[in-house]
Amino acid sequence: MTESAGHTRRDALRLGGVLGVAAAMTGLRPFTAQADPVRPTDAEVVADNDATALWYPAPAEEGRIIEQGLPVGNGRLGGLVGGDPGSDFVYLTDITFWNGDVNDVVQDDGQLNYDSTHFGSYGQLARVGVDVPAHALSAVKDYRRRLDLSNGVVTATYTYKGVHYRREVYCSHPDDVLVIRLTQSGGGSYTGSVSLAGTHGETTAGASGAISFAGTLDNGLKYASVVTAAGKGGSVSVQGNKVAFTGCGEVLIIVCGGTNYAATAATAFKDAAVDPSAIARQKAAKAVGVAGTVLLNTHVADYQALYNRMTVDLGRSSSQQRSMDTWARLWQRAAPNAEPDPELEAMYLQFGRYLVISGSRDSLPLNLQGLWVSNNNPDWYADYHTDINVQMNYWLPDRAGLSRCFDAFADYCVSQLPSWTATTQKAFNDNRNRFRNTSGRIAGWAVAFSTNPYGGSGWWWHPSGNAWLCNNLWQHYEFTQDKAYLTKIYPLLKGAVQFWEARLVEKDGKLYDDHDWSPEQGPQDGIGNTYSQELAWDLFTHFQTATDVLGQDQDYAKTITAMRDKLYLPVVSPKTGWLEEWMSPDNLGDTKHRHLSPLIGFFPGDRIRVDTSPRELVDGVRNLLTARGTQSFGWACAWRAACWAHLRDAEKAYQMVLTVMTPSVNFGNGSAANLFDMYSFGERTTFQIDANFGAPTAMLEMLVQSRPGEIDLLPALPAGWARSGRVTGVGARGGFTLDLEWRNGKVTGLTLHSVGGTKTVVKSGTWSRTVTMTANSSQKII
C-alpha cells in the first residue's frame, strides 16, 4: 500500500465514513484495458530436468477433470488442463463469474437465504478444446504430462513419427491471458482446430480472426470469452465457430475472458461501462502479436518473482522415489511403514504456494474451490465459508513468502464492508433470528457462515465470523508491520468491535457471548461458548494495539480493553479433562467432530501458549485434541496438524500432514492425483481447497513458529526431516523473514531479514538470543 493510498483513505473518512472508505480503499483490479506489460530481457526459465514438478504418464480423463486436471491461473483467470495430445481441453474460469446478489432478506427463521439465485454460485466460464486428430494418444509415444512449479507452466510432451512435440499452458498475469503454445523440434507440424464453448448455452461465433461469445447472467453481470491464434509456417484462419490451423510448425493460442464485476457496493458490484467482450478481444489481440518465447519469459519472470521468495529443502529422497510419477509416489508414501519421502513432502508444500500465486493476486480471493471448478453447480456454491475455510486459505501467504497474495482477501473484506454493515443493521436483530442480540442493541457488522462477492451472506448468521476474519486480517499486519495496511483494515476491526460491544451480556461480573453455536455442532443457543469467547478476546486485544499504532480512538480502546478483562475465559472440564467447549463440564456434541472450534485460542490464536499458560490449561487442549481423533476431512486434519505442532509433538503433526496427503480412493478423504484435496460425502467426493493451504501451513509451523517479539525455530521437527534441511524466506510475525538451516535436528545456520521489525527473541530448544536490528535490514545470527 502506497502513502498516496493512505491519503485516499483519509479523504474518504472525511467524505462519508465506511461507505467512502470501502469504495476508495479496495485494491481489486477490474477487468479493464491495461498498459502493455514490461518485457524482461531475459528470464531464468528452469530446465525440465531441474524443475520441481508433478508428473503423470497419461492425460487427464475429462470426466475426472477435478481430480486429474492440472491447474493454471493468474489470480483472476484460471484453467484446468487435460493434456490429451489429440483432443485436449481447458476448463476456463474467472474468479468473478458469480450469480447472486446482496441477499439481505431473511427467511421465516430469521436466517439468510442460501440458494443459487439470490446467494448465488461461482461457476465455470467456458471450455476450450484443442484438437490435433493425427496426434491421437494411441498414435504417440513417450507421453508425459507435468505441472512445473518452478516456472508456473503445465506441459505435455510426446513423440509422433520420430518428432518431439511440446505443449505449454499457463495463465500470464502481466498479459492477463491464458496461453496455449504448441511447438515441436525435428520438422514436424500441427493441423487441427480450437473450439470455445460457454456454459450457459451461448453461441460462439467467428469474426476478425477470433472466435468468441458473450452473455449476461440473471443478476446483470456481463461476461465474455475470446480465442485467437497465430502460427509459424502453414496457415491459421477462422472457420465458422472454430480457429483452424494447418501445417504449422508452431501454434500460439490465446484465450481471454472476463466480466464487468467491480468491487464497489455503491454500483451493486458491477460496472455498467465495462464491455467484457471488447476488453477480452483487445487483450487477446495484443498477446497473439507477441512471440511465444517472449510471452513465456514475461510470465516466468512475474511468477518467479513470487515463487522464488521462499525455498524449501526437507532432505533427499531416494532415486527410486524420484523415478516414480506423482500418483504412484503418493501411494507408496501412504503404504504402512513407508520410508519418508522428503522431496515429495516439500513439493506438496510448494504446490500449496503455487495455488496461492495462481489463485490470489489482485482480483477476488480464493473461495472454497480456489479458482477452479468444472461446472456451474459446485458444492456449497464454492462460497466463502467463514468458520474455518476462507481463513485457512489465507494462513499460508505470510508464512510462505507470499504476503502480496494476501491483499486479495483484505481488499475483498474492505469492499464488502458497506453491504455487511447495512445488512447487519437491517436484519441481524430480527426477532426470528435465534442468534440475535437479546439486548436489542445493534452496531457494526456481522456475516453469516457463507458470503458471496456481492456483499451477501447466506445460510445461518455467524456472530463470531467477523472476529475470525479480523484475526486473519490482524495477523497479516503482524507479519508485515505495514501501517498503511493497518489503516486500510481499521474500519473492519472497529466495526467488529462495535458489534461485540453491543452483543455481550453480563452475568455475575463476567461478559458472555449471547445465544450462539459452537460450529458446527451442539446447542444453538449456548451462552458463552469457548469459540466465541476466545475470538472476542482476540479481537479486543488486537483493537487495543491497533489504536496505539495508529494513534486514534484511544479512549474507546480503554473501554474495550476493560470489557476484554471482564470476558469469561474457558476452563478445563473436571469430568473429561478437556478444555470446555460450552461452559459446561459435559460434552454436548460429537467427541470426534471435524471442527476444533474450542481450540481457536490455541491456534490460529495464541492466547493459550505451551510455554506460558498454566499446565492444566495446556493439558486440557491436548486432551481435547486427542479426543477429536486423527481421521477426518483434509482441512480438519490440517488444523489438527498445526495444533500438534504447537504442542511440540512433531510426529503427530507429521502424521496428520501425511493423512492429508494420503490418496483419495473409493470416495474417501485425501489427495487426488493432481494433489487437490478431496472431501468425502461417502458416496462421492468433492474438491475443497483449504487443506491444500492448511497442511503446508502446518508444515511451516513445524519448522518456525512466531508471535510478535518471539521466533521459535524447529519447535516440532519430525524425524523424517531431521537429518538435514534448509528453508529460506519463511515469514515470522513481528515483521521478519528468515533463512534457516539444520542438521541432525539442530539449527546450524540462521539469517534474519527485517520487513519492518526491529527487535525479537529468537530461540530453539534451550538456546535463546535477543536480536536488535534496523528496519529493512538483514543479520546473520548463526
XYZ file of N, CA and C in Angstrom, residues 54-56 60 64-71 80 145 147 325-331 344 347-348 351 355 634 658-680 685-689 691-692:
174
model
N 5.154 -31.893 -10.619
C 4.282 -33.056 -10.586
C 4.293 -33.647 -11.995
N 4.272 -34.982 -12.128
C 4.220 -35.531 -13.481
C 3.407 -36.821 -13.531
N 2.913 -37.108 -14.737
C 1.992 -38.226 -14.944
C 2.252 -38.831 -16.323
N -5.258 -36.339 -18.431
C -6.404 -36.392 -17.527
C -7.633 -36.898 -18.274
N -13.012 -36.838 -15.071
C -12.402 -36.708 -13.747
C -11.467 -35.501 -13.724
N -11.889 -34.440 -14.390
C -11.032 -33.272 -14.558
C -10.645 -32.644 -13.221
N -11.558 -32.653 -12.248
C -11.249 -32.053 -10.947
C -10.147 -32.833 -10.239
N -10.129 -34.133 -10.381
C -9.141 -34.952 -9.691
C -7.837 -35.109 -10.464
N -7.890 -34.922 -11.776
C -6.713 -35.197 -12.597
C -6.207 -33.999 -13.382
N -7.059 -33.036 -13.677
C -6.633 -31.864 -14.436
C -5.611 -31.051 -13.660
N -4.703 -30.403 -14.380
C -3.651 -29.614 -13.737
C -4.011 -28.135 -13.790
N -3.928 -27.430 -12.665
C -4.417 -26.055 -12.579
C -3.392 -25.027 -13.045
N -8.223 -25.580 -15.828
C -7.854 -26.960 -15.541
C -7.517 -27.606 -16.868
N 3.029 -35.751 -18.887
C 2.300 -34.529 -18.527
C 2.860 -34.008 -17.216
N 3.106 -30.591 -14.232
C 2.855 -29.261 -13.678
C 4.187 -28.780 -13.118
N 6.090 -41.546 -10.914
C 5.155 -40.461 -11.180
C 4.455 -40.064 -9.884
N 3.840 -38.910 -9.885
C 3.323 -38.318 -8.649
C 2.255 -39.174 -7.985
N 1.338 -39.727 -8.773
C 0.255 -40.527 -8.184
C 0.814 -41.812 -7.567
N 1.730 -42.464 -8.276
C 2.347 -43.683 -7.735
C 3.155 -43.351 -6.482
N 3.776 -42.202 -6.493
C 4.604 -41.797 -5.346
C 3.743 -41.531 -4.118
N 2.594 -40.927 -4.306
C 1.670 -40.733 -3.183
C 1.259 -42.067 -2.581
N 0.972 -43.018 -3.448
C 0.568 -44.344 -2.979
C 1.694 -44.999 -2.177
N 9.017 -35.260 -1.868
C 7.587 -35.253 -2.169
C 6.860 -34.310 -1.218
N 7.543 -30.824 -2.118
C 6.793 -30.475 -3.325
C 5.331 -30.188 -2.991
N 4.763 -30.944 -2.054
C 3.386 -30.672 -1.642
C 3.278 -29.264 -1.053
N 3.452 -26.889 -3.880
C 2.195 -26.904 -4.630
C 1.178 -25.966 -3.975
N -0.599 -22.711 -5.768
C -2.027 -22.410 -5.807
C -2.320 -21.006 -5.282
N -9.776 -33.256 5.047
C -8.436 -32.717 4.888
C -8.190 -31.458 5.691
N 0.684 -36.239 6.656
C 0.673 -37.400 5.772
C -0.740 -37.920 5.543
N -1.608 -37.773 6.532
C -3.003 -38.170 6.354
C -3.666 -37.327 5.276
N -3.384 -36.034 5.263
C -3.921 -35.164 4.210
C -3.419 -35.612 2.844
N -2.161 -36.050 2.778
C -1.553 -36.449 1.508
C -1.933 -37.858 1.059
N -2.609 -38.606 1.897
C -2.996 -39.976 1.539
C -3.911 -39.972 0.319
N -3.697 -40.853 -0.654
C -4.543 -40.861 -1.851
C -6.020 -41.057 -1.526
N -6.858 -40.289 -2.178
C -8.307 -40.429 -2.054
C -8.774 -41.546 -2.975
N -9.336 -42.598 -2.404
C -9.849 -43.727 -3.184
C -11.214 -44.117 -2.635
N -12.020 -44.716 -3.492
C -13.359 -45.178 -3.089
C -14.157 -44.071 -2.418
N -14.059 -42.879 -2.979
C -14.787 -41.708 -2.497
C -14.388 -41.337 -1.068
N -13.125 -41.541 -0.735
C -12.655 -41.209 0.600
C -11.953 -39.865 0.640
N -11.713 -39.370 1.855
C -10.933 -38.152 2.034
C -9.493 -38.389 1.589
N -8.824 -37.321 1.239
C -7.422 -37.437 0.877
C -7.088 -36.646 -0.370
N -5.902 -36.882 -0.901
C -5.411 -36.146 -2.064
C -5.771 -36.874 -3.356
N -6.231 -36.099 -4.327
C -6.437 -36.638 -5.667
C -5.089 -36.738 -6.378
N -5.102 -37.293 -7.578
C -3.854 -37.449 -8.325
C -3.170 -36.126 -8.584
N -3.953 -35.054 -8.776
C -3.371 -33.742 -9.027
C -3.069 -32.965 -7.742
N -3.176 -33.644 -6.597
C -2.929 -33.115 -5.245
C -4.050 -32.229 -4.720
N -5.119 -32.010 -5.480
C -6.276 -31.321 -4.925
C -6.829 -32.147 -3.763
N -7.273 -31.472 -2.708
C -7.816 -32.195 -1.563
C -9.286 -32.534 -1.802
N -9.630 -33.794 -1.547
C -10.977 -34.277 -1.801
C -11.732 -34.485 -0.490
N -12.947 -34.019 -0.474
C -13.835 -34.061 0.693
C -14.876 -35.150 0.444
N -14.962 -36.087 1.354
C -15.817 -37.253 1.136
C -17.236 -37.034 1.637
N -17.094 -37.679 -3.802
C -16.185 -36.693 -3.216
C -16.320 -35.376 -3.962
N -15.854 -34.328 -3.330
C -15.805 -33.011 -3.963
C -14.476 -32.367 -3.626
N -14.040 -31.490 -4.473
C -12.806 -30.754 -4.235
C -13.070 -29.606 -3.279
N -12.236 -29.513 -2.239
C -12.287 -28.389 -1.299
C -10.837 -27.988 -1.027
N -10.478 -26.742 -1.324
C -9.077 -26.369 -1.456
C -8.377 -26.041 -0.139
N -7.470 -27.448 2.623
C -6.396 -28.307 3.131
C -5.110 -28.152 2.330
N -5.238 -27.760 1.060
C -4.043 -27.530 0.258
C -3.232 -26.344 0.756
